[in-house]
Amino acid sequence: MKLVVGLGNPGARYRRTRHNLGFRVVDRLAERWSVAVGGRRHETELGEGSYSAQRVVLAKPLTFMNLSGEAVTRLRRSYHCEPGDVIAVYDELDLPLGRIRVRRGGGPGGHRGVVSLIAAIGAEFSRIRIGIGRPPGGADPAEFVLEAFTPEEAARIDGIVDRAANAVESLIRDGLEKTMGEFNRVLADG
């Protein structure tokens, strides 16, 4: 079983912000796999289905980003899964817009949602990090992540969300090493 957790913040105010890319990837996977994500259990919107002969739970924690670990702890208990079965999908300031990085383990890199996950379940979960870039002109990163994408950035977001969803599917289907080899390389289109 795989638990795919998109990190983000609940509510219409945050729907189109940089910090909600994880939610958008979960929504895209739900569309692809015909999985209904909704309702509220364990402080999370959930959907259950399968992909590549694996049982998959799609999750969007409703605890707000900085408390994501609380919801994931409840989900792990309910679904009896190990940290290695968790795939976290989230935005990353330290990568250029659209760049995807896949890894397992490591530190939080300053991302408070990942800090919460590590505190709750340890560091040995898989991560799909989606680059949003650094704020221009030294603007406050905490404000930057809660802003909507610029029109130029927004024009690229559907493709970026598709590529991140492809990375999740590859991780489930092909495993970590192959997925890292495919998605961690630098692409000419960013």
XYZ file of C-alpha atoms in Angstrom:
190
model
C 0.000 0.000 0.000
C 1.142 3.547 -0.768
C -0.004 6.679 1.028
C 0.371 9.693 -1.284
C 0.198 12.874 0.787
C -0.049 16.237 -0.935
C 0.997 19.041 1.370
C -0.975 22.267 1.334
C -3.448 24.448 3.182
C -7.227 23.930 3.150
C -9.712 26.517 1.933
C -10.415 28.646 -1.117
C -7.983 31.358 0.007
C -5.013 29.028 -0.516
C -6.231 26.949 -3.476
C -4.062 28.601 -6.157
C -1.010 29.459 -4.032
C 2.511 28.160 -4.493
C 2.253 26.285 -1.187
C -0.623 24.138 -2.492
C 1.133 22.340 -5.334
C 0.983 19.103 -3.331
C -2.821 19.318 -3.165
C -2.967 19.987 -6.896
C -0.890 16.896 -7.667
C -3.176 14.735 -5.504
C -6.171 16.170 -7.373
C -4.520 15.374 -10.715
C -3.808 11.783 -9.646
C -7.414 11.441 -8.454
C -8.597 12.525 -11.919
C -6.266 10.101 -13.682
C -7.153 7.151 -11.480
C -10.886 7.967 -11.129
C -10.586 8.226 -7.354
C -12.992 10.452 -5.422
C -11.069 12.528 -2.874
C -13.363 14.107 -0.325
C -15.071 13.715 2.958
C -13.121 14.144 6.140
C -11.409 11.429 8.146
C -8.353 11.743 10.331
C -8.316 15.508 9.600
C -7.720 14.700 5.936
C -9.582 14.620 2.640
C -9.076 11.060 1.398
C -9.581 8.859 -1.601
C -8.781 5.170 -1.976
C -7.979 3.359 -5.190
C -5.245 1.484 -6.958
C -2.452 2.120 -9.402
C -0.129 -0.429 -11.005
C -1.638 -3.254 -8.913
C -0.939 -1.351 -5.674
C -3.519 -0.133 -3.213
C -3.147 3.662 -2.974
C -4.583 6.234 -0.585
C -4.581 9.836 -1.796
C -4.544 12.345 1.064
C -4.789 16.100 1.541
C -4.262 16.949 5.237
C -6.622 19.624 6.529
C -4.411 20.490 9.501
C -2.652 23.296 7.591
C 0.862 22.854 6.265
C 2.818 23.247 9.496
C 0.853 20.472 11.254
C 0.775 17.946 8.392
C 2.526 15.318 10.508
C -0.429 15.073 12.885
C -2.775 13.964 10.100
C -0.206 11.611 8.573
C 0.348 9.932 11.952
C -3.389 9.165 12.149
C -3.428 7.888 8.566
C -0.437 5.595 9.145
C -2.149 4.067 12.173
C -5.437 3.633 10.341
C -3.899 2.082 7.223
C -1.076 0.199 8.979
C 1.634 1.556 6.724
C 5.310 2.202 7.349
C 7.132 5.506 6.740
C 8.625 3.947 3.592
C 5.076 3.616 2.189
C 4.502 7.389 2.430
C 5.073 9.611 -0.610
C 4.971 13.316 0.284
C 4.453 15.831 -2.538
C 5.238 19.473 -1.853
C 6.595 22.814 -3.075
C 10.303 23.629 -2.802
C 11.778 27.147 -2.652
C 15.319 25.942 -3.357
C 14.483 24.569 -6.805
C 13.691 26.650 -9.884
C 10.053 26.757 -10.958
C 9.039 23.423 -12.419
C 12.093 21.409 -11.431
C 11.200 18.052 -9.862
C 13.421 16.276 -7.343
C 12.725 12.804 -5.999
C 14.422 11.319 -2.951
C 13.908 9.288 0.190
C 15.044 10.477 3.581
C 17.039 13.552 4.465
C 16.245 16.760 6.252
C 13.388 19.222 5.868
C 15.327 21.910 4.011
C 13.475 24.561 6.008
C 10.021 23.401 4.841
C 7.780 23.489 7.901
C 5.352 20.900 6.547
C 8.266 18.481 6.150
C 9.544 19.409 9.623
C 6.146 18.306 10.943
C 6.241 15.043 8.953
C 9.740 14.167 10.154
C 8.798 14.912 13.775
C 5.746 12.649 13.426
C 6.982 9.682 11.370
C 10.755 10.018 10.960
C 12.655 10.954 7.816
C 12.470 7.724 5.798
C 9.575 8.595 3.519
C 9.731 9.366 -0.197
C 9.513 12.958 -1.382
C 8.470 14.556 -4.641
C 9.712 18.152 -4.385
C 8.328 20.659 -6.915
C 10.365 23.795 -7.518
C 8.696 27.164 -7.061
C 11.903 29.230 -6.981
C 12.973 31.900 -4.544
C 11.024 35.135 -4.067
C 12.284 38.041 -6.164
C 14.112 40.943 -4.591
C 14.583 39.358 -1.174
C 10.845 39.233 -0.423
C 9.736 37.216 2.598
C 9.576 33.501 1.677
C 6.675 32.941 4.126
C 4.579 35.464 2.218
C 5.819 34.326 -1.203
C 4.621 30.729 -0.766
C 1.129 31.961 0.153
C 0.794 34.094 -2.992
C -0.760 33.028 -6.278
C 1.519 32.334 -9.209
C 2.211 35.202 -11.589
C 0.366 34.952 -14.941
C 3.601 33.782 -16.614
C 4.119 31.092 -13.964
C 0.450 30.085 -13.991
C 0.696 29.319 -17.716
C 3.234 26.578 -16.846
C 1.559 25.086 -13.775
C -0.614 22.444 -15.481
C 2.463 20.950 -17.147
C 4.411 21.062 -13.887
C 1.577 19.363 -11.983
C 1.375 16.689 -14.711
C 5.108 16.022 -14.479
C 4.946 15.742 -10.670
C 1.999 13.333 -10.994
C 4.083 11.327 -13.485
C 6.853 11.164 -10.869
C 4.431 9.776 -8.266
C 3.233 7.147 -10.744
C 6.810 6.217 -11.634
C 7.737 5.889 -7.961
C 4.837 3.499 -7.367
C 5.329 1.571 -10.608
C 9.116 1.569 -11.108
C 10.646 2.248 -7.696
C 12.912 4.914 -6.278
C 16.129 4.460 -8.262
C 14.539 4.483 -11.697
C 12.305 7.426 -10.773
C 15.232 9.428 -9.431
C 17.192 8.720 -12.623
C 14.347 9.972 -14.782
C 13.101 12.981 -12.834
C 16.180 14.346 -11.053
C 18.105 15.236 -14.169
C 18.066 18.816 -15.389
C 15.814 19.367 -18.391
C 16.282 22.056 -21.012
C 12.710 23.330 -20.419
C 13.246 23.631 -16.658
